[in-house]
Amino acid sequence: MTTSEFVRKQSSIYPNPTQHSVFIKNNSENLIVKIGIQGITGNLLFTEDQDFEQLSLDKLSSGIYFMKLYYNNGNNETHKIIKK
């Protein structure tokens, strides 16, 4: 893949930034099987393996996080999340 090619994300995360929860819209025919939330340093804070339409971030303090979505076809993608 060249740098001029655009790779479309399989899912959308909104609202971002958020205060409490984010909604996950899967735009792919592949199913999300797991979600991981990582801190800015890459440390895994928690995972979720059910309810992939909404994710509460209430237990996190304000900051920048990375949400990694894992799909049933073996692919994954990462979204930056800002918690107010």
Coordinates of N, CA and C in Angstrom, one line a residue:
M1 N 0.8 -1.2 0.0 CA 0.0 0.0 0.0 C 0.9 1.2 0.0
T2 N 0.6 2.2 -0.8 CA 1.3 3.4 -0.9 C 0.7 4.4 0.1
T3 N 1.5 5.5 0.4 CA 0.9 6.5 1.3 C -0.2 7.3 0.7
S4 N -0.4 7.2 -0.6 CA -1.4 8.0 -1.3 C -2.8 7.2 -1.2
E5 N -2.8 5.9 -0.8 CA -4.0 5.2 -0.7 C -4.7 5.5 0.6
F6 N -6.0 5.5 0.6 CA -6.7 5.8 1.8 C -7.4 4.5 2.3
V7 N -7.2 4.2 3.6 CA -7.8 3.0 4.2 C -9.0 3.5 5.0
R8 N -10.2 3.0 4.6 CA -11.4 3.4 5.3 C -11.6 2.6 6.6
K9 N -11.9 3.2 7.7 CA -12.2 2.5 8.9 C -13.4 1.7 8.8
Q10 N -13.4 0.5 9.5 CA -14.6 -0.4 9.4 C -15.7 0.1 10.4
S11 N -15.4 0.9 11.4 CA -16.3 1.4 12.4 C -16.2 2.9 12.6
S12 N -17.3 3.5 13.1 CA -17.3 4.9 13.5 C -17.5 4.9 15.1
I13 N -16.8 5.9 15.7 CA -16.9 6.1 17.2 C -17.4 7.5 17.4
Y14 N -18.5 7.7 18.1 CA -19.0 9.0 18.4 C -19.8 9.0 19.7
P15 N -20.0 10.2 20.4 CA -19.3 11.4 20.1 C -17.8 11.4 20.6
N16 N -17.0 12.1 20.0 CA -15.6 12.2 20.3 C -15.1 13.6 20.1
P17 N -14.8 14.3 21.1 CA -14.6 13.9 22.5 C -16.0 13.6 23.2
T18 N -15.9 12.9 24.3 CA -17.0 12.5 25.1 C -16.8 12.7 26.6
Q19 N -17.9 12.7 27.3 CA -17.8 12.9 28.8 C -18.1 11.6 29.5
H20 N -18.9 10.7 28.9 CA -19.4 9.5 29.6 C -19.2 8.2 28.8
S21 N -19.9 8.2 27.6 CA -19.9 7.0 26.8 C -19.7 7.3 25.3
V22 N -19.3 6.3 24.6 CA -19.2 6.4 23.2 C -20.0 5.3 22.5
F23 N -20.5 5.6 21.4 CA -21.3 4.7 20.6 C -20.4 4.2 19.5
I24 N -20.6 2.9 19.1 CA -19.8 2.3 18.1 C -20.7 1.8 17.0
K25 N -20.5 2.4 15.8 CA -21.3 2.0 14.6 C -20.4 1.1 13.7
N26 N -20.7 -0.1 13.6 CA -19.9 -1.0 12.7 C -20.4 -0.9 11.3
N27 N -19.5 -0.4 10.4 CA -19.9 -0.2 9.0 C -19.4 -1.3 8.1
S28 N -19.1 -2.4 8.8 CA -18.5 -3.6 8.0 C -19.4 -4.8 8.2
E29 N -19.2 -5.7 7.3 CA -20.0 -7.0 7.4 C -19.3 -7.9 8.4
N30 N -18.1 -7.6 8.8 CA -17.4 -8.3 9.9 C -17.9 -7.9 11.3
L31 N -17.9 -8.9 12.2 CA -18.4 -8.6 13.5 C -17.3 -8.2 14.4
I32 N -17.6 -7.3 15.4 CA -16.6 -7.0 16.4 C -16.7 -8.0 17.5
V33 N -15.6 -8.6 17.9 CA -15.6 -9.7 18.9 C -15.0 -9.2 20.2
K34 N -14.2 -8.1 20.2 CA -13.6 -7.6 21.4 C -13.2 -6.2 21.2
I35 N -13.2 -5.4 22.4 CA -12.8 -4.1 22.4 C -11.7 -3.9 23.5
G36 N -10.6 -3.3 23.2 CA -9.6 -3.0 24.2 C -9.4 -1.5 24.3
I37 N -9.3 -1.0 25.6 CA -9.0 0.4 25.8 C -7.6 0.5 26.4
Q38 N -6.8 1.3 25.7 CA -5.4 1.5 26.1 C -5.1 3.0 26.5
G39 N -4.2 3.2 27.4 CA -3.8 4.5 27.8 C -2.8 5.1 26.8
I40 N -2.4 6.3 26.9 CA -1.6 7.0 26.0 C -0.2 6.3 25.9
T41 N 0.2 5.6 27.0 CA 1.5 4.9 27.0 C 1.4 3.5 26.4
G42 N 0.2 3.1 26.0 CA 0.0 1.7 25.4 C -0.5 0.7 26.4
N43 N -0.6 1.0 27.7 CA -1.0 0.0 28.7 C -2.5 -0.3 28.5
L44 N -2.8 -1.6 28.6 CA -4.2 -2.0 28.5 C -4.9 -1.7 29.8
L45 N -6.0 -0.9 29.7 CA -6.8 -0.6 30.9 C -7.9 -1.5 31.1
F46 N -8.7 -1.9 30.1 CA -9.7 -2.9 30.2 C -10.1 -3.3 28.8
T47 N -10.8 -4.5 28.8 CA -11.4 -5.0 27.6 C -12.9 -5.3 27.8
E48 N -13.6 -5.3 26.7 CA -15.0 -5.6 26.7 C -15.3 -6.7 25.6
D49 N -16.0 -7.7 26.0 CA -16.3 -8.7 25.0 C -17.8 -8.9 24.8
Q50 N -18.6 -7.9 25.1 CA -20.0 -7.9 24.8 C -20.5 -6.5 24.7
D51 N -21.7 -6.3 24.2 CA -22.3 -5.0 24.0 C -21.4 -4.0 23.3
F52 N -21.3 -4.2 22.0 CA -20.4 -3.5 21.1 C -21.1 -2.3 20.5
E53 N -22.3 -1.9 21.0 CA -22.9 -0.7 20.4 C -22.6 0.6 21.2
Q54 N -22.4 0.4 22.5 CA -22.1 1.5 23.4 C -21.1 1.1 24.5
L55 N -20.2 2.0 24.8 CA -19.1 1.7 25.8 C -19.0 2.8 26.8
S56 N -19.2 2.5 28.0 CA -19.1 3.5 29.1 C -17.6 3.8 29.4
L57 N -17.3 5.0 29.5 CA -15.9 5.4 29.8 C -15.9 6.1 31.2
D58 N -16.9 6.0 32.0 CA -17.1 6.6 33.2 C -16.0 6.3 34.2
K59 N -15.4 5.1 34.2 CA -14.3 4.8 35.1 C -13.0 5.3 34.7
L60 N -12.9 6.0 33.6 CA -11.6 6.6 33.1 C -11.6 8.1 33.5
S61 N -10.5 8.6 33.8 CA -10.3 10.0 34.1 C -10.2 10.8 32.7
S62 N -10.2 12.1 32.7 CA -10.1 12.9 31.5 C -8.7 12.6 30.9
G63 N -8.7 12.5 29.6 CA -7.4 12.3 28.9 C -7.6 11.7 27.5
I64 N -6.5 11.2 26.9 CA -6.6 10.6 25.6 C -6.4 9.1 25.7
Y65 N -7.2 8.3 25.0 CA -7.2 6.9 25.1 C -7.2 6.3 23.6
F66 N -6.9 5.1 23.5 CA -7.0 4.4 22.2 C -7.9 3.2 22.4
M67 N -8.9 3.1 21.5 CA -9.9 2.0 21.5 C -9.5 1.1 20.3
K68 N -9.2 -0.1 20.6 CA -8.8 -1.1 19.6 C -10.0 -2.1 19.4
L69 N -10.5 -2.1 18.2 CA -11.6 -3.0 17.9 C -11.1 -4.3 17.2
Y70 N -11.5 -5.4 17.6 CA -11.0 -6.7 17.1 C -12.2 -7.3 16.3
Y71 N -12.0 -7.8 15.1 CA -13.1 -8.3 14.2 C -12.9 -9.8 14.1
N72 N -14.0 -10.5 13.7 CA -14.1 -11.9 13.6 C -13.2 -12.4 12.4
N73 N -12.8 -11.6 11.5 CA -11.9 -12.0 10.4 C -10.5 -11.9 10.7
G74 N -10.1 -11.5 12.0 CA -8.7 -11.4 12.4 C -8.2 -10.0 12.3
N75 N -8.9 -9.1 11.6 CA -8.4 -7.7 11.5 C -8.7 -6.9 12.8
N76 N -8.0 -5.8 12.9 CA -8.3 -4.9 14.0 C -8.0 -3.5 13.6
E77 N -8.6 -2.5 14.3 CA -8.3 -1.1 14.0 C -8.4 -0.3 15.3
T78 N -7.7 0.8 15.3 CA -7.5 1.6 16.5 C -8.1 3.0 16.2
H79 N -8.9 3.5 17.2 CA -9.4 4.8 17.2 C -8.9 5.6 18.4
K80 N -8.6 6.9 18.2 CA -8.2 7.8 19.3 C -9.5 8.3 19.9
I81 N -9.6 8.2 21.3 CA -10.8 8.7 22.0 C -10.3 9.8 23.0
I82 N -11.0 10.9 23.0 CA -10.7 12.0 24.0 C -11.9 12.0 25.0
K83 N -11.5 11.8 26.3 CA -12.5 11.8 27.4 C -12.3 13.2 28.1
K84 N -13.4 13.9 28.2 CA -13.4 15.2 28.8 C -13.4 15.1 30.3

